[in-house]
PDB file of C-alpha atoms in Angstrom:
ATOM      1  CA  UNK P   1      -0.142  -0.256  -0.094  1.00 70.00           C
ATOM      2  CA  UNK P   2       2.742   2.230   0.812  1.00 79.00           C
ATOM      3  CA  UNK P   3       4.099   2.465  -3.155  1.00 82.00           C
ATOM      4  CA  UNK P   4       0.356   3.028  -4.538  1.00 86.00           C
ATOM      5  CA  UNK P   5       1.073   6.388  -2.019  1.00 88.00           C
ATOM      6  CA  UNK P   6       4.438   6.537  -3.409  1.00 90.00           C
ATOM      7  CA  UNK P   7       3.733   6.486  -6.837  1.00 91.00           C
ATOM      8  CA  UNK P   8       1.429   9.139  -6.559  1.00 93.00           C
ATOM      9  CA  UNK P   9       3.181  11.232  -4.753  1.00 94.00           C
ATOM     10  CA  UNK P  10       5.197  11.589  -8.355  1.00 95.00           C
ATOM     11  CA  UNK P  11       2.191  12.194 -10.354  1.00 94.00           C
ATOM     12  CA  UNK P  12       1.344  15.015  -7.885  1.00 95.00           C
ATOM     13  CA  UNK P  13       5.319  16.060  -8.148  1.00 95.00           C
ATOM     14  CA  UNK P  14       5.363  16.077 -11.738  1.00 95.00           C
ATOM     15  CA  UNK P  15       2.149  18.460 -11.670  1.00 95.00           C
ATOM     16  CA  UNK P  16       4.261  20.727  -9.348  1.00 95.00           C
ATOM     17  CA  UNK P  17       7.000  20.593 -11.366  1.00 95.00           C
ATOM     18  CA  UNK P  18       5.397  22.215 -14.943  1.00 94.00           C
ATOM     19  CA  UNK P  19       3.418  24.255 -12.544  1.00 93.00           C
ATOM     20  CA  UNK P  20       6.675  26.501 -11.391  1.00 93.00           C
ATOM     21  CA  UNK P  21       7.826  25.535 -15.023  1.00 91.00           C
ATOM     22  CA  UNK P  22       4.841  27.574 -17.394  1.00 89.00           C
ATOM     23  CA  UNK P  23       7.471  27.719 -20.739  1.00 88.00           C
ATOM     24  CA  UNK P  24       7.995  23.477 -20.397  1.00 88.00           C
ATOM     25  CA  UNK P  25       4.337  23.356 -19.481  1.00 91.00           C
ATOM     26  CA  UNK P  26       3.264  25.514 -22.477  1.00 89.00           C
ATOM     27  CA  UNK P  27       5.547  23.417 -24.988  1.00 85.00           C
ATOM     28  CA  UNK P  28       4.233  20.579 -23.818  1.00 88.00           C
ATOM     29  CA  UNK P  29       0.617  20.757 -24.563  1.00 90.00           C
ATOM     30  CA  UNK P  30       1.153  21.607 -27.764  1.00 90.00           C
ATOM     31  CA  UNK P  31       0.922  17.639 -28.827  1.00 89.00           C
ATOM     32  CA  UNK P  32      -1.913  17.024 -26.415  1.00 86.00           C
ATOM     33  CA  UNK P  33      -4.004  19.110 -28.472  1.00 90.00           C
ATOM     34  CA  UNK P  34      -2.947  17.883 -31.662  1.00 90.00           C
ATOM     35  CA  UNK P  35      -3.985  14.916 -30.823  1.00 87.00           C
ATOM     36  CA  UNK P  36      -7.179  15.220 -29.376  1.00 87.00           C
ATOM     37  CA  UNK P  37      -8.351  17.178 -32.061  1.00 89.00           C
ATOM     38  CA  UNK P  38      -7.608  13.802 -34.415  1.00 89.00           C
ATOM     39  CA  UNK P  39      -9.334  11.892 -31.579  1.00 87.00           C
ATOM     40  CA  UNK P  40     -12.094  13.901 -31.266  1.00 86.00           C
ATOM     41  CA  UNK P  41     -12.479  13.600 -35.062  1.00 89.00           C
ATOM     42  CA  UNK P  42     -12.297   9.918 -35.439  1.00 87.00           C
ATOM     43  CA  UNK P  43     -14.615   9.662 -32.478  1.00 85.00           C
ATOM     44  CA  UNK P  44     -17.113  11.744 -33.679  1.00 87.00           C
ATOM     45  CA  UNK P  45     -17.406  10.388 -36.975  1.00 87.00           C
ATOM     46  CA  UNK P  46     -17.607   7.023 -35.679  1.00 84.00           C
ATOM     47  CA  UNK P  47     -20.980   8.778 -33.907  1.00 84.00           C
ATOM     48  CA  UNK P  48     -22.278   9.942 -37.295  1.00 86.00           C
ATOM     49  CA  UNK P  49     -21.410   6.636 -39.062  1.00 87.00           C
ATOM     50  CA  UNK P  50     -21.593   4.020 -36.023  1.00 84.00           C
ATOM     51  CA  UNK P  51     -24.923   2.996 -37.238  1.00 84.00           C
ATOM     52  CA  UNK P  52     -24.238   2.795 -40.966  1.00 85.00           C
ATOM     53  CA  UNK P  53     -21.043   0.724 -40.499  1.00 84.00           C
ATOM     54  CA  UNK P  54     -23.182  -1.721 -38.424  1.00 84.00           C
ATOM     55  CA  UNK P  55     -25.729  -1.995 -40.660  1.00 85.00           C
ATOM     56  CA  UNK P  56     -23.217  -2.930 -43.210  1.00 87.00           C
ATOM     57  CA  UNK P  57     -21.129  -5.122 -41.475  1.00 84.00           C
ATOM     58  CA  UNK P  58     -24.450  -7.559 -40.230  1.00 85.00           C
ATOM     59  CA  UNK P  59     -26.679  -7.716 -43.546  1.00 85.00           C
ATOM     60  CA  UNK P  60     -27.771 -11.407 -42.246  1.00 84.00           C
ATOM     61  CA  UNK P  61     -29.816  -9.125 -39.775  1.00 80.00           C
ATOM     62  CA  UNK P  62     -31.675  -6.878 -42.920  1.00 80.00           C
ATOM     63  CA  UNK P  63     -35.012  -8.934 -42.537  1.00 81.00           C
ATOM     64  CA  UNK P  64     -35.311  -9.188 -39.159  1.00 82.00           C
ATOM     65  CA  UNK P  65     -38.620  -7.905 -37.836  1.00 80.00           C
ATOM     66  CA  UNK P  66     -39.199  -4.941 -35.460  1.00 79.00           C
ATOM     67  CA  UNK P  67     -37.690  -3.965 -32.793  1.00 85.00           C
ATOM     68  CA  UNK P  68     -35.123  -6.741 -32.800  1.00 82.00           C
ATOM     69  CA  UNK P  69     -33.601  -5.437 -35.413  1.00 81.00           C
ATOM     70  CA  UNK P  70     -33.015  -1.680 -34.022  1.00 82.00           C
ATOM     71  CA  UNK P  71     -32.219  -3.442 -30.231  1.00 83.00           C
ATOM     72  CA  UNK P  72     -29.488  -6.012 -31.572  1.00 84.00           C
ATOM     73  CA  UNK P  73     -27.958  -3.159 -34.096  1.00 83.00           C
ATOM     74  CA  UNK P  74     -28.054  -0.342 -31.673  1.00 85.00           C
ATOM     75  CA  UNK P  75     -26.341  -3.133 -29.015  1.00 84.00           C
ATOM     76  CA  UNK P  76     -23.043  -3.393 -31.509  1.00 84.00           C
ATOM     77  CA  UNK P  77     -23.016   0.263 -32.107  1.00 84.00           C
ATOM     78  CA  UNK P  78     -22.505   0.847 -28.628  1.00 84.00           C
ATOM     79  CA  UNK P  79     -20.228  -2.058 -28.276  1.00 81.00           C
ATOM     80  CA  UNK P  80     -18.216  -0.693 -30.866  1.00 82.00           C
ATOM     81  CA  UNK P  81     -18.110   2.942 -29.553  1.00 82.00           C
ATOM     82  CA  UNK P  82     -17.288   1.569 -26.041  1.00 80.00           C
ATOM     83  CA  UNK P  83     -14.392  -0.575 -27.483  1.00 79.00           C
ATOM     84  CA  UNK P  84     -12.968   2.594 -29.491  1.00 82.00           C
ATOM     85  CA  UNK P  85     -13.333   4.721 -26.637  1.00 78.00           C
ATOM     86  CA  UNK P  86     -10.966   2.076 -24.746  1.00 73.00           C
ATOM     87  CA  UNK P  87      -8.871   2.064 -27.372  1.00 75.00           C
ATOM     88  CA  UNK P  88      -8.695   5.319 -27.626  1.00 77.00           C
ATOM     89  CA  UNK P  89      -7.743   5.892 -23.798  1.00 72.00           C
ATOM     90  CA  UNK P  90      -4.931   3.096 -24.360  1.00 68.00           C
ATOM     91  CA  UNK P  91      -3.633   4.245 -27.639  1.00 75.00           C
ATOM     92  CA  UNK P  92      -3.828   8.527 -26.337  1.00 79.00           C
ATOM     93  CA  UNK P  93      -0.678   8.497 -24.456  1.00 74.00           C
ATOM     94  CA  UNK P  94       1.478   6.376 -26.981  1.00 75.00           C
ATOM     95  CA  UNK P  95       0.038   8.755 -30.114  1.00 82.00           C
ATOM     96  CA  UNK P  96       0.739  12.093 -28.186  1.00 83.00           C
ATOM     97  CA  UNK P  97       4.299  10.643 -27.372  1.00 78.00           C
ATOM     98  CA  UNK P  98       4.756  10.177 -30.398  1.00 79.00           C
ATOM     99  CA  UNK P  99       3.809  13.104 -31.967  1.00 84.00           C
ATOM    100  CA  UNK P 100       5.335  15.192 -29.247  1.00 83.00           C
ATOM    101  CA  UNK P 101       9.025  13.822 -29.132  1.00 79.00           C
ATOM    102  CA  UNK P 102      11.134  16.658 -29.379  1.00 81.00           C
ATOM    103  CA  UNK P 103       8.811  18.133 -27.457  1.00 87.00           C
ATOM    104  CA  UNK P 104       8.686  16.000 -23.918  1.00 87.00           C
ATOM    105  CA  UNK P 105      12.026  14.983 -24.997  1.00 86.00           C
ATOM    106  CA  UNK P 106      13.469  18.012 -23.971  1.00 87.00           C
ATOM    107  CA  UNK P 107      10.692  18.377 -21.186  1.00 92.00           C
ATOM    108  CA  UNK P 108      12.313  15.339 -19.700  1.00 91.00           C
ATOM    109  CA  UNK P 109      15.358  16.190 -19.899  1.00 91.00           C
ATOM    110  CA  UNK P 110      14.784  19.841 -18.333  1.00 92.00           C
ATOM    111  CA  UNK P 111      13.734  17.639 -15.386  1.00 93.00           C
ATOM    112  CA  UNK P 112      16.763  15.347 -15.478  1.00 93.00           C
ATOM    113  CA  UNK P 113      18.743  18.537 -15.098  1.00 92.00           C
ATOM    114  CA  UNK P 114      16.906  20.023 -12.614  1.00 92.00           C
ATOM    115  CA  UNK P 115      17.069  17.415  -9.783  1.00 90.00           C
ATOM    116  CA  UNK P 116      20.584  15.703 -10.489  1.00 86.00           C
ATOM    117  CA  UNK P 117      23.497  16.891  -8.192  1.00 81.00           C
ATOM    118  CA  UNK P 118      25.904  18.365 -10.887  1.00 83.00           C
ATOM    119  CA  UNK P 119      22.860  19.573 -13.100  1.00 83.00           C
ATOM    120  CA  UNK P 120      23.243  17.152 -16.272  1.00 83.00           C
ATOM    121  CA  UNK P 121      20.969  14.686 -17.761  1.00 83.00           C
ATOM    122  CA  UNK P 122      21.258  11.238 -19.801  1.00 81.00           C
ATOM    123  CA  UNK P 123      21.653  11.674 -23.407  1.00 78.00           C
ATOM    124  CA  UNK P 124      21.238   8.934 -25.900  1.00 74.00           C
ATOM    125  CA  UNK P 125      23.173  10.363 -28.623  1.00 73.00           C
ATOM    126  CA  UNK P 126      20.755   9.134 -31.091  1.00 70.00           C
ATOM    127  CA  UNK P 127      19.725  11.390 -34.077  1.00 75.00           C
ATOM    128  CA  UNK P 128      16.075  12.390 -33.925  1.00 70.00           C
ATOM    129  CA  UNK P 129      15.119  10.536 -36.664  1.00 72.00           C
ATOM    130  CA  UNK P 130      16.305   7.174 -34.884  1.00 77.00           C
ATOM    131  CA  UNK P 131      14.625   8.242 -31.686  1.00 75.00           C
ATOM    132  CA  UNK P 132      11.596   8.827 -33.371  1.00 73.00           C
ATOM    133  CA  UNK P 133      11.734   5.439 -35.248  1.00 79.00           C
ATOM    134  CA  UNK P 134      12.566   3.493 -31.942  1.00 80.00           C
ATOM    135  CA  UNK P 135       9.637   5.113 -30.339  1.00 75.00           C
ATOM    136  CA  UNK P 136       7.135   4.143 -32.936  1.00 77.00           C
ATOM    137  CA  UNK P 137       8.614   0.580 -32.603  1.00 83.00           C
ATOM    138  CA  UNK P 138       8.254   0.400 -28.935  1.00 82.00           C
ATOM    139  CA  UNK P 139       4.749   1.889 -29.274  1.00 76.00           C
ATOM    140  CA  UNK P 140       3.848  -0.278 -31.339  1.00 80.00           C
ATOM    141  CA  UNK P 141       4.943  -3.425 -29.807  1.00 84.00           C
ATOM    142  CA  UNK P 142       3.332  -2.288 -26.354  1.00 80.00           C
ATOM    143  CA  UNK P 143      -0.118  -1.336 -27.515  1.00 75.00           C
ATOM    144  CA  UNK P 144      -0.095  -4.719 -29.336  1.00 81.00           C
ATOM    145  CA  UNK P 145      -0.197  -5.802 -25.905  1.00 84.00           C
ATOM    146  CA  UNK P 146      -2.519  -3.343 -24.795  1.00 79.00           C
ATOM    147  CA  UNK P 147      -4.422  -4.712 -27.310  1.00 76.00           C
ATOM    148  CA  UNK P 148      -4.556  -8.349 -26.341  1.00 83.00           C
ATOM    149  CA  UNK P 149      -5.232  -7.334 -22.981  1.00 83.00           C
ATOM    150  CA  UNK P 150      -7.959  -4.911 -24.235  1.00 76.00           C
ATOM    151  CA  UNK P 151     -10.004  -7.623 -26.642  1.00 80.00           C
ATOM    152  CA  UNK P 152      -9.679 -10.197 -23.153  1.00 84.00           C
ATOM    153  CA  UNK P 153     -11.445  -7.258 -20.774  1.00 80.00           C
ATOM    154  CA  UNK P 154     -13.467  -6.699 -23.604  1.00 74.00           C
ATOM    155  CA  UNK P 155     -14.895 -10.568 -23.922  1.00 80.00           C
ATOM    156  CA  UNK P 156     -15.148 -10.961 -19.937  1.00 80.00           C
ATOM    157  CA  UNK P 157     -17.465  -7.892 -19.502  1.00 76.00           C
ATOM    158  CA  UNK P 158     -20.206  -9.876 -20.723  1.00 76.00           C
ATOM    159  CA  UNK P 159     -19.721 -12.071 -17.399  1.00 79.00           C
ATOM    160  CA  UNK P 160     -22.628 -11.276 -15.077  1.00 80.00           C
ATOM    161  CA  UNK P 161     -21.510  -9.503 -12.057  1.00 78.00           C
ATOM    162  CA  UNK P 162     -17.909  -9.580 -12.641  1.00 76.00           C
ATOM    163  CA  UNK P 163     -18.126  -8.287 -15.865  1.00 78.00           C
ATOM    164  CA  UNK P 164     -19.832  -4.942 -14.607  1.00 75.00           C
ATOM    165  CA  UNK P 165     -18.099  -4.520 -11.271  1.00 81.00           C
ATOM    166  CA  UNK P 166     -14.344  -6.761 -10.898  1.00 85.00           C
ATOM    167  CA  UNK P 167     -13.310  -5.755 -14.906  1.00 82.00           C
ATOM    168  CA  UNK P 168     -13.815  -1.944 -14.642  1.00 84.00           C
ATOM    169  CA  UNK P 169     -11.521  -1.685 -12.203  1.00 85.00           C
ATOM    170  CA  UNK P 170      -9.160  -4.361 -13.495  1.00 87.00           C
ATOM    171  CA  UNK P 171      -9.335  -2.822 -16.795  1.00 85.00           C
ATOM    172  CA  UNK P 172      -8.086   0.699 -15.541  1.00 86.00           C
ATOM    173  CA  UNK P 173      -5.366  -1.075 -13.408  1.00 90.00           C
ATOM    174  CA  UNK P 174      -3.814  -2.347 -16.520  1.00 89.00           C
ATOM    175  CA  UNK P 175      -4.735   0.337 -18.416  1.00 86.00           C
ATOM    176  CA  UNK P 176      -2.463   2.445 -15.688  1.00 89.00           C
ATOM    177  CA  UNK P 177       0.463   0.139 -15.992  1.00 91.00           C
ATOM    178  CA  UNK P 178       0.667   0.980 -20.062  1.00 88.00           C
ATOM    179  CA  UNK P 179       0.365   4.595 -19.695  1.00 87.00           C
ATOM    180  CA  UNK P 180       3.047   4.298 -17.390  1.00 91.00           C
ATOM    181  CA  UNK P 181       5.426   2.090 -19.073  1.00 90.00           C
ATOM    182  CA  UNK P 182       4.731   4.680 -22.470  1.00 87.00           C
ATOM    183  CA  UNK P 183       5.370   7.880 -20.413  1.00 90.00           C
ATOM    184  CA  UNK P 184       8.803   6.431 -18.160  1.00 92.00           C
ATOM    185  CA  UNK P 185      10.004   5.257 -22.152  1.00 89.00           C
ATOM    186  CA  UNK P 186      10.571   8.784 -22.689  1.00 86.00           C
ATOM    187  CA  UNK P 187      13.361   8.782 -20.039  1.00 90.00           C
ATOM    188  CA  UNK P 188      14.135   5.211 -20.375  1.00 90.00           C
ATOM    189  CA  UNK P 189      14.559   5.291 -23.971  1.00 87.00           C
ATOM    190  CA  UNK P 190      17.177   8.427 -23.474  1.00 87.00           C
ATOM    191  CA  UNK P 191      19.113   6.499 -21.028  1.00 88.00           C
ATOM    192  CA  UNK P 192      19.401   3.467 -23.806  1.00 85.00           C
ATOM    193  CA  UNK P 193      17.340   0.976 -21.683  1.00 88.00           C
ATOM    194  CA  UNK P 194      15.624  -1.606 -24.370  1.00 88.00           C
ATOM    195  CA  UNK P 195      11.731  -1.986 -24.084  1.00 87.00           C
ATOM    196  CA  UNK P 196      11.843  -5.473 -22.450  1.00 89.00           C
ATOM    197  CA  UNK P 197      14.324  -4.684 -19.697  1.00 90.00           C
ATOM    198  CA  UNK P 198      11.916  -1.208 -19.238  1.00 90.00           C
ATOM    199  CA  UNK P 199       8.934  -3.948 -19.027  1.00 89.00           C
ATOM    200  CA  UNK P 200      10.493  -6.228 -16.943  1.00 91.00           C
ATOM    201  CA  UNK P 201      11.883  -2.680 -14.346  1.00 90.00           C
ATOM    202  CA  UNK P 202       8.253  -1.994 -14.149  1.00 91.00           C
ATOM    203  CA  UNK P 203       6.665  -5.283 -13.148  1.00 90.00           C
ATOM    204  CA  UNK P 204       9.260  -5.859 -10.241  1.00 89.00           C
ATOM    205  CA  UNK P 205       7.366  -2.147  -8.634  1.00 90.00           C
ATOM    206  CA  UNK P 206       3.752  -2.868  -9.937  1.00 90.00           C
ATOM    207  CA  UNK P 207       2.643  -1.182  -7.290  1.00 92.00           C
ATOM    208  CA  UNK P 208       4.157   1.519  -7.526  1.00 93.00           C
ATOM    209  CA  UNK P 209       3.389   1.151 -11.320  1.00 93.00           C
ATOM    210  CA  UNK P 210      -0.118   1.276 -10.302  1.00 93.00           C
ATOM    211  CA  UNK P 211      -0.021   4.293  -8.099  1.00 94.00           C
ATOM    212  CA  UNK P 212       0.967   6.578 -10.371  1.00 95.00           C
ATOM    213  CA  UNK P 213      -0.717   4.696 -13.667  1.00 92.00           C
ATOM    214  CA  UNK P 214      -4.246   3.854 -12.590  1.00 92.00           C
ATOM    215  CA  UNK P 215      -5.451   7.240 -11.073  1.00 92.00           C
ATOM    216  CA  UNK P 216      -4.226   8.819 -14.674  1.00 90.00           C
ATOM    217  CA  UNK P 217      -5.662   6.292 -16.405  1.00 87.00           C
ATOM    218  CA  UNK P 218      -8.696   7.838 -14.516  1.00 87.00           C
ATOM    219  CA  UNK P 219      -8.317  10.987 -15.413  1.00 87.00           C
ATOM    220  CA  UNK P 220      -7.631   9.989 -19.101  1.00 80.00           C
ATOM    221  CA  UNK P 221     -10.878   8.743 -19.215  1.00 77.00           C
ATOM    222  CA  UNK P 222     -11.779  12.647 -20.285  1.00 76.00           C
ATOM    223  CA  UNK P 223      -9.453  13.477 -22.941  1.00 68.00           C
ATOM    224  CA  UNK P 224      -9.139  17.170 -22.043  1.00 79.00           C
ATOM    225  CA  UNK P 225      -8.510  16.421 -19.291  1.00 84.00           C
ATOM    226  CA  UNK P 226      -5.361  14.116 -20.699  1.00 81.00           C
ATOM    227  CA  UNK P 227      -4.100  17.069 -22.385  1.00 86.00           C
ATOM    228  CA  UNK P 228      -3.454  19.208 -19.357  1.00 90.00           C
ATOM    229  CA  UNK P 229      -2.022  16.260 -17.460  1.00 91.00           C
ATOM    230  CA  UNK P 230       0.026  15.458 -19.964  1.00 89.00           C
ATOM    231  CA  UNK P 231       3.579  17.467 -19.003  1.00 92.00           C
ATOM    232  CA  UNK P 232       3.438  17.161 -15.886  1.00 93.00           C
ATOM    233  CA  UNK P 233       2.517  13.419 -16.793  1.00 93.00           C
ATOM    234  CA  UNK P 234       5.733  13.143 -18.241  1.00 93.00           C
ATOM    235  CA  UNK P 235       7.876  15.116 -15.415  1.00 94.00           C
ATOM    236  CA  UNK P 236       6.007  12.883 -12.828  1.00 95.00           C
ATOM    237  CA  UNK P 237       7.572   9.704 -14.767  1.00 94.00           C
ATOM    238  CA  UNK P 238      10.946  11.016 -15.318  1.00 94.00           C
ATOM    239  CA  UNK P 239      11.293  11.348 -11.507  1.00 95.00           C
ATOM    240  CA  UNK P 240      10.030   7.714 -10.637  1.00 94.00           C
ATOM    241  CA  UNK P 241      12.054   6.545 -13.309  1.00 93.00           C
ATOM    242  CA  UNK P 242      15.124   7.792 -11.167  1.00 93.00           C
ATOM    243  CA  UNK P 243      14.039   6.324  -8.475  1.00 91.00           C
ATOM    244  CA  UNK P 244      13.134   3.057  -9.745  1.00 91.00           C
ATOM    245  CA  UNK P 245      17.227   2.930 -11.391  1.00 90.00           C
ATOM    246  CA  UNK P 246      18.269   4.474  -7.665  1.00 87.00           C
ATOM    247  CA  UNK P 247      16.724   1.808  -6.536  1.00 82.00           C
ATOM    248  CA  UNK P 248      17.957  -0.738  -8.705  1.00 79.00           C
ATOM    249  CA  UNK P 249      21.339   0.186  -8.619  1.00 76.00           C
ATOM    250  CA  UNK P 250      21.743   0.010  -4.865  1.00 72.00           C
ATOM    251  CA  UNK P 251      19.708  -3.023  -5.120  1.00 66.00           C
ATOM    252  CA  UNK P 252      22.825  -4.755  -7.452  1.00 58.00           C
ATOM    253  CA  UNK P 253      25.464  -2.676  -5.136  1.00 54.00           C
ATOM    254  CA  UNK P 254      24.203  -4.575  -2.258  1.00 53.00           C
ATOM    255  CA  UNK P 255      24.574  -7.946  -4.393  1.00 55.00           C
ATOM    256  CA  UNK P 256      27.853  -7.555  -5.214  1.00 53.00           C
ATOM    257  CA  UNK P 257      28.923  -6.466  -1.370  1.00 56.00           C
ATOM    258  CA  UNK P 258      27.331  -9.597  -0.224  1.00 55.00           C
ATOM    259  CA  UNK P 259      29.082 -11.569  -3.051  1.00 51.00           C
ATOM    260  CA  UNK P 260      32.481 -10.273  -2.024  1.00 51.00           C
ATOM    261  CA  UNK P 261      31.694 -11.129   1.138  1.00 52.00           C
ATOM    262  CA  UNK P 262      31.158 -14.746   0.416  1.00 57.00           C
ATOM    263  CA  UNK P 263      33.846 -15.151  -1.840  1.00 56.00           C
ATOM    264  CA  UNK P 264      36.110 -13.619   1.381  1.00 54.00           C
ATOM    265  CA  UNK P 265      34.828 -15.774   4.124  1.00 53.00           C
ATOM    266  CA  UNK P 266      35.228 -18.998   1.327  1.00 57.00           C
ATOM    267  CA  UNK P 267      38.339 -18.032   0.911  1.00 57.00           C
ATOM    268  CA  UNK P 268      39.300 -17.963   4.926  1.00 52.00           C
TER     269      UNK P 268
END
């Protein structure tokens, strides 16, 4: 439970950091606004023509009598929009990070410089096009995993009682984990840490990750809120990344000292 509070604390610290650095916050809003316009247009189109799409996909129901045809196709239209909304929540961060890679890279570096002792920040050393390629490739791989979870949870949502109580909560935790992975990838990729190692690192501290990502996933259900929280979320994810790596380094040092002590004892 303590880790849940610590994770949420990093989210709050990130929002406070951007509140003190107005210029960085302003630049960080631009990618989210662009993504919001694209998603609103896509979801708006689905609202307008979703019924026609469902009718086209279910020609076998053309001869059904009223009201069964309307109930069936209306239900499928609602399900289609709900699935699209879930995918929008899951992909919003990835798309925004891809569009805003230069913006968030600069923001994350500024956070690192601000809190580091020597005022420096790790750099990937890669050209911009290479950073964009790595980010896009990893985002597709993460979204594939998130998509499989979405389909599983979507199917379980039809289970009576459990589907209306447990599954939505579980969905928030799953979404929170993948949101955190996408947000921490800005700082971790800059440190040359590959996707598999990033996932392993986050899985070792799931409670901390959930404390950070689950409240964010809940807030991101409202796209407008997501836009304004995104810069602070990147800043908070950078702070959490530093915390996780420092803990990992301390653990490695402790294991090395223990191994050295055992070696000396065996030698004696």
